[in-house]
PDB file of C-alpha atoms and ligand atoms in Angstrom:
ATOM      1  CA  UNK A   1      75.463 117.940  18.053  1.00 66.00           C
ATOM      2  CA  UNK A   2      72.969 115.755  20.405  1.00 88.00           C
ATOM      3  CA  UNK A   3      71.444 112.674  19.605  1.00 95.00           C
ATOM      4  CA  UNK A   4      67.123 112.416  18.520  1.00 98.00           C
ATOM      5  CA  UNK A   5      64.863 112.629  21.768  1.00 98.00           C
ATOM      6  CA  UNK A   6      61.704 110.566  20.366  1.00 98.00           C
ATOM      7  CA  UNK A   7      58.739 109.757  22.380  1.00 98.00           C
ATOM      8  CA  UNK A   8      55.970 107.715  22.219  1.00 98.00           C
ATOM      9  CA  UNK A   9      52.457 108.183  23.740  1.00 98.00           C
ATOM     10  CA  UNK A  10      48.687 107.499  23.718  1.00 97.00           C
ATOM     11  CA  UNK A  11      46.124 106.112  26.002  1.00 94.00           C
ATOM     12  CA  UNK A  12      45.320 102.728  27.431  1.00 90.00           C
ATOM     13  CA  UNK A  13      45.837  99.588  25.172  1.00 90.00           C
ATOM     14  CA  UNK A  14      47.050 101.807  22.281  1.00 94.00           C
ATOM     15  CA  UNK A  15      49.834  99.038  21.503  1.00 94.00           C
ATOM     16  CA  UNK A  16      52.978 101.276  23.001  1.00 95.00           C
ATOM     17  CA  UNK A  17      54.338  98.077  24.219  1.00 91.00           C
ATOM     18  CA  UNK A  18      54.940  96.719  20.478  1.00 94.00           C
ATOM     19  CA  UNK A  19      55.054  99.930  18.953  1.00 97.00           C
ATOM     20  CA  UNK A  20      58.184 100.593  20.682  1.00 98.00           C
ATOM     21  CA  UNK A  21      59.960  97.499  20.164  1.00 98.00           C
ATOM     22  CA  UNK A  22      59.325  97.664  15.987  1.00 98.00           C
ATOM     23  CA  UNK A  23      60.878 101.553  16.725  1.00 98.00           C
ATOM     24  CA  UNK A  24      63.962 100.318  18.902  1.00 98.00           C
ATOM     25  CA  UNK A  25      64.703  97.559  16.232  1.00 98.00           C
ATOM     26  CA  UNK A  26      64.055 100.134  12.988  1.00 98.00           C
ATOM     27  CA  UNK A  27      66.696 102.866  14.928  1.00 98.00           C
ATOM     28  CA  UNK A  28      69.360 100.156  16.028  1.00 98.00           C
ATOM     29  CA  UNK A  29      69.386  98.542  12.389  1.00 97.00           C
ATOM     30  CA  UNK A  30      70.245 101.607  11.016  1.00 97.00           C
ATOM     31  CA  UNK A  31      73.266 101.830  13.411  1.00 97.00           C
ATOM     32  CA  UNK A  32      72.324 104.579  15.736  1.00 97.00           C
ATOM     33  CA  UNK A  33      73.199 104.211  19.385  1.00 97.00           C
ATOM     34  CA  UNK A  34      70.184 104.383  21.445  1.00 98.00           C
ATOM     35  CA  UNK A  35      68.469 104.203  25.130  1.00 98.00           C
ATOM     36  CA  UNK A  36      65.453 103.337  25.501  1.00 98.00           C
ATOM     37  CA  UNK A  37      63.399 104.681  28.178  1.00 98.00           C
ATOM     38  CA  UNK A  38      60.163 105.188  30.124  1.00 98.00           C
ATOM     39  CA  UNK A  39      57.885 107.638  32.298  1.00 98.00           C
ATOM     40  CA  UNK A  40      57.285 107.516  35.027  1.00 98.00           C
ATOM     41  CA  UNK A  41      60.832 105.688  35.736  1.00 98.00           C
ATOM     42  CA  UNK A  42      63.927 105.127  34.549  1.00 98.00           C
ATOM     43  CA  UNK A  43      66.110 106.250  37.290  1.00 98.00           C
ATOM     44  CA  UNK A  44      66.071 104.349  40.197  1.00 98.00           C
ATOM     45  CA  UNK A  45      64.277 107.237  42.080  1.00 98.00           C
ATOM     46  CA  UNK A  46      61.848 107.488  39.150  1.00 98.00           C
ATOM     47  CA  UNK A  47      60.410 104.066  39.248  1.00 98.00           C
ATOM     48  CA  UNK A  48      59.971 104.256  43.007  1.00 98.00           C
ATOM     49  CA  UNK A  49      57.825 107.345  42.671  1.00 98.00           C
ATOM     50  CA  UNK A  50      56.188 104.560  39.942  1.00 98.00           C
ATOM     51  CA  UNK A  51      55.002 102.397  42.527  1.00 98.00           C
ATOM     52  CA  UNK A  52      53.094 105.108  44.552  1.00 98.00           C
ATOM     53  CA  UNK A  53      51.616 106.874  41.320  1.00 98.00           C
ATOM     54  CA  UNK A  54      50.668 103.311  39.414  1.00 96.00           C
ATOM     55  CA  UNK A  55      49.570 101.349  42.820  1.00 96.00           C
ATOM     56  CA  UNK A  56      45.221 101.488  42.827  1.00 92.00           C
ATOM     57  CA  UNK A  57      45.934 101.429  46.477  1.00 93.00           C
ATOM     58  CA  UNK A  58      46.710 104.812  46.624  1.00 94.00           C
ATOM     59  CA  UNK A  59      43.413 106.336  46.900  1.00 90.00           C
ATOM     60  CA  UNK A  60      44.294 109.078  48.830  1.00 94.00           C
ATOM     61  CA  UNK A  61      46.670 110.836  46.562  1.00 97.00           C
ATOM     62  CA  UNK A  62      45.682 114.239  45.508  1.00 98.00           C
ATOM     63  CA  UNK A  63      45.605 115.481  41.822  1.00 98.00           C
ATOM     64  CA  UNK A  64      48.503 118.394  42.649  1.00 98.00           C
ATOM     65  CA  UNK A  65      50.553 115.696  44.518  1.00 98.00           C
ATOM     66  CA  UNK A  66      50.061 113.511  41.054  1.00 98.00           C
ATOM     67  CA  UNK A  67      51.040 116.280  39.243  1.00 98.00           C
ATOM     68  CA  UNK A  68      54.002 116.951  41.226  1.00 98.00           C
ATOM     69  CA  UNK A  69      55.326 113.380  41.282  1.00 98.00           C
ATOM     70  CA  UNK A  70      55.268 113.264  38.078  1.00 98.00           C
ATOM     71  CA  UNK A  71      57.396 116.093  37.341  1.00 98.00           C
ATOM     72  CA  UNK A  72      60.081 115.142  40.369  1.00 98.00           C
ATOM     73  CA  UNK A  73      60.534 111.629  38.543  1.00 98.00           C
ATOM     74  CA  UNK A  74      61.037 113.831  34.996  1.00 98.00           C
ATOM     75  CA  UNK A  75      63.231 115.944  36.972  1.00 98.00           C
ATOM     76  CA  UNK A  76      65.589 112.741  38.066  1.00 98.00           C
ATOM     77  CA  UNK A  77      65.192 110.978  34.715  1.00 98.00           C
ATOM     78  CA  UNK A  78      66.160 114.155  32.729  1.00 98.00           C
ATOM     79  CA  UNK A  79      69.309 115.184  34.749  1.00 98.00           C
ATOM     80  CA  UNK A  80      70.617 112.042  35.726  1.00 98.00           C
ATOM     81  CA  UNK A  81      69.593 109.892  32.287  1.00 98.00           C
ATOM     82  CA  UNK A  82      67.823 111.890  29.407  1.00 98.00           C
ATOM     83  CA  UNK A  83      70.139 114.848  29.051  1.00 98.00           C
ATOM     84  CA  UNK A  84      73.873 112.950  29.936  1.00 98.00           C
ATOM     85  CA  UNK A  85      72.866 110.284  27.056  1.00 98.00           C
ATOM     86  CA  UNK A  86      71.971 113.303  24.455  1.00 98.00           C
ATOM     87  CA  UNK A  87      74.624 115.099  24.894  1.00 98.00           C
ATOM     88  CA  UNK A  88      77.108 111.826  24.379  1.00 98.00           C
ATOM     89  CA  UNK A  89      75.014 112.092  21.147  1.00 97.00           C
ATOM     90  CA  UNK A  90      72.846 108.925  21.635  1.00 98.00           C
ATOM     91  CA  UNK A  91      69.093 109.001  20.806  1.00 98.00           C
ATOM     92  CA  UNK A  92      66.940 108.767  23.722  1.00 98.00           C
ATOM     93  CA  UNK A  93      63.355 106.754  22.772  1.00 98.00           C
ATOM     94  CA  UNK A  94      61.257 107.332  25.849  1.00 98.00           C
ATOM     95  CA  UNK A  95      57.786 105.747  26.564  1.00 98.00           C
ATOM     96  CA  UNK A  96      55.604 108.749  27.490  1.00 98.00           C
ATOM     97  CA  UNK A  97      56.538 111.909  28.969  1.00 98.00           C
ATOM     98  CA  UNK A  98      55.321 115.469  28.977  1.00 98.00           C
ATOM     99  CA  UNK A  99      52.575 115.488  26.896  1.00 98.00           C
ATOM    100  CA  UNK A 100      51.108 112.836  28.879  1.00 98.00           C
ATOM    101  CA  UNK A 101      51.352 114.917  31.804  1.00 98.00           C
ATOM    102  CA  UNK A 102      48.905 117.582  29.821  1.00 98.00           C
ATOM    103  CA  UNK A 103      46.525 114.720  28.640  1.00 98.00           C
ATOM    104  CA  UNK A 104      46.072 112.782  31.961  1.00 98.00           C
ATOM    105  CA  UNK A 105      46.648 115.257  34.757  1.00 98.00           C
ATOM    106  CA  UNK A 106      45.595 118.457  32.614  1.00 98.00           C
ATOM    107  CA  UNK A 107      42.693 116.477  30.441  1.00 98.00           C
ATOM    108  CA  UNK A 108      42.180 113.676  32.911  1.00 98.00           C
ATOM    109  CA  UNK A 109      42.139 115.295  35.786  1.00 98.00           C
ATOM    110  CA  UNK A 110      41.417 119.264  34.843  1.00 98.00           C
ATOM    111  CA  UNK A 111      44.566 120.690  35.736  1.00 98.00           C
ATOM    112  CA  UNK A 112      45.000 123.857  34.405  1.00 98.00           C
ATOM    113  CA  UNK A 113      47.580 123.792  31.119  1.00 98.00           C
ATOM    114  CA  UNK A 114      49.382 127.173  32.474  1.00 98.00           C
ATOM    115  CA  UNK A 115      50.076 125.325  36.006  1.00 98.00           C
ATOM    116  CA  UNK A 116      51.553 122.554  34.336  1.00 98.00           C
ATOM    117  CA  UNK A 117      53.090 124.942  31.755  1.00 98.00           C
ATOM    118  CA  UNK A 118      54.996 126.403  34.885  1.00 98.00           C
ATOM    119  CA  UNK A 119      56.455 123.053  36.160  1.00 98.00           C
ATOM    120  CA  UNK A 120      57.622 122.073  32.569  1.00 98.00           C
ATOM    121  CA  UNK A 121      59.219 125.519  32.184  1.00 98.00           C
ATOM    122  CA  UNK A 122      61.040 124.916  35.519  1.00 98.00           C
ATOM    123  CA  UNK A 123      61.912 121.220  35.160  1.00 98.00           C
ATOM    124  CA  UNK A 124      62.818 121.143  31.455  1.00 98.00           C
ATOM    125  CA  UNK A 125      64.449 124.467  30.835  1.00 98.00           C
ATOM    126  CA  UNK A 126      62.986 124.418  27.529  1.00 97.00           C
ATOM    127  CA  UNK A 127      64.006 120.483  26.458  1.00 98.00           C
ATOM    128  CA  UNK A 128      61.379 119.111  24.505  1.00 98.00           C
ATOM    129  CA  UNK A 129      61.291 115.978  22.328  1.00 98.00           C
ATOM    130  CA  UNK A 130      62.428 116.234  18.451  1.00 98.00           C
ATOM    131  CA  UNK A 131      59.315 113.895  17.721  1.00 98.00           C
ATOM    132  CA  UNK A 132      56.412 112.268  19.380  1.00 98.00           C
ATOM    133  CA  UNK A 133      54.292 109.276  17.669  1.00 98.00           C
ATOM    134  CA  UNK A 134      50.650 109.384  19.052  1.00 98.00           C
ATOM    135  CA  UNK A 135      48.960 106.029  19.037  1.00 98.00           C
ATOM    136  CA  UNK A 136      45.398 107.142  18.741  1.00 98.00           C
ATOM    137  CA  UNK A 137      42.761 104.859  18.679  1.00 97.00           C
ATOM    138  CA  UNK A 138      38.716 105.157  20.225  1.00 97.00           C
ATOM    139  CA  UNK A 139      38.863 105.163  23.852  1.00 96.00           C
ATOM    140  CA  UNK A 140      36.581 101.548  23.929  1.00 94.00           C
ATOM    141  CA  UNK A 141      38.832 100.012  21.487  1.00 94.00           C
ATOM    142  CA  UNK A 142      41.299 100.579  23.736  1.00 93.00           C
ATOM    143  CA  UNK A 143      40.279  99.646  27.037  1.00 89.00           C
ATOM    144  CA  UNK A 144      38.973  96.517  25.289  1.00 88.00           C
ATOM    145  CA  UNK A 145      42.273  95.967  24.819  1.00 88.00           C
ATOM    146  CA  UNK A 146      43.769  96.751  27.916  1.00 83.00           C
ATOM    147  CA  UNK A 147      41.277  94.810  29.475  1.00 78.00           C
ATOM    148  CA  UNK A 148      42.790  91.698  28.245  1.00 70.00           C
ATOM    149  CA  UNK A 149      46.188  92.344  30.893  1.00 68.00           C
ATOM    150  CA  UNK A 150      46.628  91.823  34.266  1.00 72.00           C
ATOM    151  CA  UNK A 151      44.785  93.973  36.942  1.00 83.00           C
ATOM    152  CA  UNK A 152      44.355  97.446  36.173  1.00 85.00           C
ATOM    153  CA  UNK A 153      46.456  99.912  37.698  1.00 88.00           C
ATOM    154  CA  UNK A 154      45.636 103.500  39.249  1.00 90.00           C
ATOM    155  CA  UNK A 155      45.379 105.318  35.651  1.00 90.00           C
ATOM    156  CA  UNK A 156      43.508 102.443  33.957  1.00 86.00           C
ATOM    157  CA  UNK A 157      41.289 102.252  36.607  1.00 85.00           C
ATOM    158  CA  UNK A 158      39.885 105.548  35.321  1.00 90.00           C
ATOM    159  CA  UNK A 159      36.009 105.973  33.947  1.00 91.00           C
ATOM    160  CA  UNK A 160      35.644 106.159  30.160  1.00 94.00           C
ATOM    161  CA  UNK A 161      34.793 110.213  30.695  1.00 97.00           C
ATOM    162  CA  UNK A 162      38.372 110.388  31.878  1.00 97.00           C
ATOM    163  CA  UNK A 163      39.752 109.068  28.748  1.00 96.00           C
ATOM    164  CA  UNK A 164      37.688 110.870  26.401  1.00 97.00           C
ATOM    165  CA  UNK A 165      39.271 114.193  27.905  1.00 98.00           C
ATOM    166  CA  UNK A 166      43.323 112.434  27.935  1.00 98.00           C
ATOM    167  CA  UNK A 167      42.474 111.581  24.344  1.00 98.00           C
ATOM    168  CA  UNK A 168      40.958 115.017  23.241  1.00 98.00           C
ATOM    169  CA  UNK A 169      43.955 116.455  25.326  1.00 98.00           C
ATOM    170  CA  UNK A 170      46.729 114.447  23.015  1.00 98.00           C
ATOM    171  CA  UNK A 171      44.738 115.382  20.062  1.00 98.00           C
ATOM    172  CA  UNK A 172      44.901 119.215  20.894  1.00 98.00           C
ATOM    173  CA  UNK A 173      48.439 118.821  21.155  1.00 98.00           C
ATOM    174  CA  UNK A 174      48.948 117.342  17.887  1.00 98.00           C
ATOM    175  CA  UNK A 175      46.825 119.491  15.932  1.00 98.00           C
ATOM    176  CA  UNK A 176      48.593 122.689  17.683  1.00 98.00           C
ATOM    177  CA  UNK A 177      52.307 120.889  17.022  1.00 98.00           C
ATOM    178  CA  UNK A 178      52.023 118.828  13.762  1.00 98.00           C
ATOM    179  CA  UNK A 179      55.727 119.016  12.970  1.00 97.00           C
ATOM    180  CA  UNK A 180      56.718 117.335  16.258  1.00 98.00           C
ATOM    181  CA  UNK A 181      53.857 114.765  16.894  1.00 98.00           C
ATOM    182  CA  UNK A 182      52.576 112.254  14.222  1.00 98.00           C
ATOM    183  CA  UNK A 183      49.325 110.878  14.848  1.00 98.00           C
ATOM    184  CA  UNK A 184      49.137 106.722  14.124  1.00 98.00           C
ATOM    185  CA  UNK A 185      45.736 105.444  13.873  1.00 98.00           C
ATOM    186  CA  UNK A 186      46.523 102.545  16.378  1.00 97.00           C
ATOM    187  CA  UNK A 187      42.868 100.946  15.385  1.00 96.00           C
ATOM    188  CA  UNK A 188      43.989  99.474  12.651  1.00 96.00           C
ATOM    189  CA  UNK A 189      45.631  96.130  12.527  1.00 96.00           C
ATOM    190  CA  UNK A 190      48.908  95.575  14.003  1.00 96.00           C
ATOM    191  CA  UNK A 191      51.065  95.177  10.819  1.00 97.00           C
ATOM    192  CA  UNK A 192      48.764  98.414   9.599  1.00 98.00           C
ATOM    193  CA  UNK A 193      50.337 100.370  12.557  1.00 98.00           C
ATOM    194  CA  UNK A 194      53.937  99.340  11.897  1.00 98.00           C
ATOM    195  CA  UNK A 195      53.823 100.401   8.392  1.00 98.00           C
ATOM    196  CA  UNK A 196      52.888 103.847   9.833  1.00 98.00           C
ATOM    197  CA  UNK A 197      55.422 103.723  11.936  1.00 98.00           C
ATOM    198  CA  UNK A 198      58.045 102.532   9.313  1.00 98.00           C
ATOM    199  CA  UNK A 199      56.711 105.390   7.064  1.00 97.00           C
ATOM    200  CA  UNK A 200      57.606 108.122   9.392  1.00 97.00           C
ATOM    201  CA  UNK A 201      61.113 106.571  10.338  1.00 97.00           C
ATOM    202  CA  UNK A 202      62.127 106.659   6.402  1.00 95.00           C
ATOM    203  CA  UNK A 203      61.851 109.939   6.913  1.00 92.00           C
ATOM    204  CA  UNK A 204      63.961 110.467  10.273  1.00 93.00           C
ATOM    205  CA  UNK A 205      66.472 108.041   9.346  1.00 95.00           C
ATOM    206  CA  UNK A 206      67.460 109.005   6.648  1.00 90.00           C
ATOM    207  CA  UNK A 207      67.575 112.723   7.802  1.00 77.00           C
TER     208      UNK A 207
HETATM  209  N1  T5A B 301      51.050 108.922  33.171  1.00 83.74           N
HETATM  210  C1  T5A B 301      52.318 108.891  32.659  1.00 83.74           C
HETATM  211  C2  T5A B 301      50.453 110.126  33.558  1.00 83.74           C
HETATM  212  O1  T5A B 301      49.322 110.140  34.042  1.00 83.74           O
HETATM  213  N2  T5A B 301      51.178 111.291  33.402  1.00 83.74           N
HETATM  214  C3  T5A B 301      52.455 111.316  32.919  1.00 83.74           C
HETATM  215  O2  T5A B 301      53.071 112.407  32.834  1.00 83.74           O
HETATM  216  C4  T5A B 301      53.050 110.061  32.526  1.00 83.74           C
HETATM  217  C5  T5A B 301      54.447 110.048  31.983  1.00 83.74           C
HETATM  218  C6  T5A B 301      51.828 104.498  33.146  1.00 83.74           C
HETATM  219  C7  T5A B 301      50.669 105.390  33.427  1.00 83.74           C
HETATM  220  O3  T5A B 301      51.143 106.664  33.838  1.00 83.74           O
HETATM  221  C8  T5A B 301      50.293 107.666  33.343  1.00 83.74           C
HETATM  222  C9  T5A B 301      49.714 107.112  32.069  1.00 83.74           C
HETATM  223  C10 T5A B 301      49.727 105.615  32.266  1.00 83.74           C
HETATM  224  O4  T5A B 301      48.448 105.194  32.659  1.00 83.74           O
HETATM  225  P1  T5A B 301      52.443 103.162  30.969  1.00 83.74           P
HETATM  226  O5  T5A B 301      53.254 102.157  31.652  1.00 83.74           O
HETATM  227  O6  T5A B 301      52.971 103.740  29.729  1.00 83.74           O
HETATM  228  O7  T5A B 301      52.220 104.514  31.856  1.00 83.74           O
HETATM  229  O8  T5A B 301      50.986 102.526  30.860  1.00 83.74           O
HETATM  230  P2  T5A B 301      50.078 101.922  29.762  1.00 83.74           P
HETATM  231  O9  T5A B 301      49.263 102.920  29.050  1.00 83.74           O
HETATM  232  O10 T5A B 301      49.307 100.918  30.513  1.00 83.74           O
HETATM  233  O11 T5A B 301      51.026 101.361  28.623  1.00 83.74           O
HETATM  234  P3  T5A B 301      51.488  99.949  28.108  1.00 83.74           P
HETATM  235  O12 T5A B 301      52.726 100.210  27.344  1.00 83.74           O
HETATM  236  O13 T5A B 301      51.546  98.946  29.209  1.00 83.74           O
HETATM  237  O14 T5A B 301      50.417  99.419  27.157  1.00 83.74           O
HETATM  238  P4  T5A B 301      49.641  99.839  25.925  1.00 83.74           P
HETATM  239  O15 T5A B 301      49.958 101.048  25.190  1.00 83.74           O
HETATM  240  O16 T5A B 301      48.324  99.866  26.567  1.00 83.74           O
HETATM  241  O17 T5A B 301      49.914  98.724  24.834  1.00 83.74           O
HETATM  242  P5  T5A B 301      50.229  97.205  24.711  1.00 83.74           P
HETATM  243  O18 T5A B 301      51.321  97.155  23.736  1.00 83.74           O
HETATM  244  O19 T5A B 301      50.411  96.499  25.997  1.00 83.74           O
HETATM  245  O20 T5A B 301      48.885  96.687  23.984  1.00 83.74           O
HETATM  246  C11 T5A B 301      47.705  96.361  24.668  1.00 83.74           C
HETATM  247  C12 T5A B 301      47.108  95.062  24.052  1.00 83.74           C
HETATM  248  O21 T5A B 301      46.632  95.335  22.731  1.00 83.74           O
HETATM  249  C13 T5A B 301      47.236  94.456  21.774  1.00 83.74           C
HETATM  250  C14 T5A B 301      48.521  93.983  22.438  1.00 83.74           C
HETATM  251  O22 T5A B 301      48.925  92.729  21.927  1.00 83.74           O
HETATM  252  C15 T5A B 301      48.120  93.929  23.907  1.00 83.74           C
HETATM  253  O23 T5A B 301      47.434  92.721  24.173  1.00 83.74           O
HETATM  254  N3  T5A B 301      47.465  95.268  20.548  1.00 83.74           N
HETATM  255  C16 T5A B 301      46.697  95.198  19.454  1.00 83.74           C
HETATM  256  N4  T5A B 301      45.619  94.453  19.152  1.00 83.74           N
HETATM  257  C17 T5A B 301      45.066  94.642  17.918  1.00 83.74           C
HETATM  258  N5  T5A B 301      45.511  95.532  17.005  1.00 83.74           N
HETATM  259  C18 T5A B 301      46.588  96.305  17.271  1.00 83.74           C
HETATM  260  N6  T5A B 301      47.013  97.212  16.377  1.00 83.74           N
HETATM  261  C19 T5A B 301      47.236  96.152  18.545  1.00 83.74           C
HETATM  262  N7  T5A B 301      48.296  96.762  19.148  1.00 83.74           N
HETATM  263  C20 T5A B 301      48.426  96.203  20.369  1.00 83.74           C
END
């Protein structure tokens, strides 16, 4: 027995902030142990490779080394953090992870999807989530959105062309993995979205 790996992604301002809460409450209310998560991060290591992939200072950094960072913090969070807490049969919720790697650095950036294939193969050994909730929502309804934080940082920076190809990337994904990723319309309102999201957990709860 292990416990649920669940993730959560989409693109910029698709609500996976509040989404994630309403999913953290829904799974501890029905008495699971959990540990909640998030990529790039949670390790120590992890979130300091963070800083130098988030900061808009970083100009310089080259689409491989992106690529590359992002699977050394996976590698960290999955051997010191993802794996230990499965196998002690706790569910592991984690903000983003792989398949953001194939929307931003394969879609975003035109990696190709066998060279990041080859990194997931080595780094993951075959672990993939159990499910995957894509918030999908129109890229300018989402920046709109995002554009109400703080200063953007080195991904939300990105032109609109950019997130046309991450979004068409996540979409590929879903349509070639159904059972494993759920697409939520995240346009609609916010209590819209958590009934989609409440929808899908009957489901996994009570399985
Ligand atoms: N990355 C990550 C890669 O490039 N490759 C990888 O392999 C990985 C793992 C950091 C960045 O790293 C990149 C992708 C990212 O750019 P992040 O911290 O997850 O990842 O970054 P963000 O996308 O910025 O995620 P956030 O969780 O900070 O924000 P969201 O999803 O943008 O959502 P949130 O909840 O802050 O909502 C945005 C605003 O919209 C409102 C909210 O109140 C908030 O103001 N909102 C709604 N408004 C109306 N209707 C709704 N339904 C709403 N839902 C939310």
């Amino acid at each position: 027995m292990s416990g649920k790996f669940i993730t959560l992604e989409g693109g910029e301002g698709a609500g996976k902030t509040t989404c994630l809460k309403h999913i953290e409450k829904l799974i501890r209310h029905a008495g699971i142990d959990l540990c909640v998560t998030r990529e790039p991060g949670g390790t120590r290591t992890g979130e300091k490779i963070r800083e130098i992939l988030l900061d808009r200072g970083n100009i310089d950094i080259l689409d491989e080394t992106e690529l590359i960072l992002m699977f050394a913090a996976r590698a960290q969070h999955l051997n010191e953090l993802i794996r230990p807490t499965l196998a002690a049969e706790t569910w592991v919720l984690c903000d983003r992870f792989t398949d953001a790697t194939y929307a931003y650095q394969g879609g975003g950036r035109g990696i190709s999807k066998e060279r990041i294939a080859e990194l997931e193969q080595w780094v993951q050994q075959g672990l993939k989530p159990d499910l995957t909730l894509l918030l999908d929502l129109p890229v300018e309804v989402g920046l709109q959105r995002a554009g109400q934080r703080s200063t953007p940082d080195r991904f939300e920076s990105e032109d609109v062309a950019f997130m046309q190809r991450m979004r068409s990337s996540y979409l590929d994904i879903a349509a070639r993995e159904p059972e494993r990723v759920k697409i939520i319309d995240s346009s609609q309102p916010l209590e819209n979205v958590l009934l989609q999201i409440d929808h899908i957990f009957t489901e996994v709860l009570a399985g």
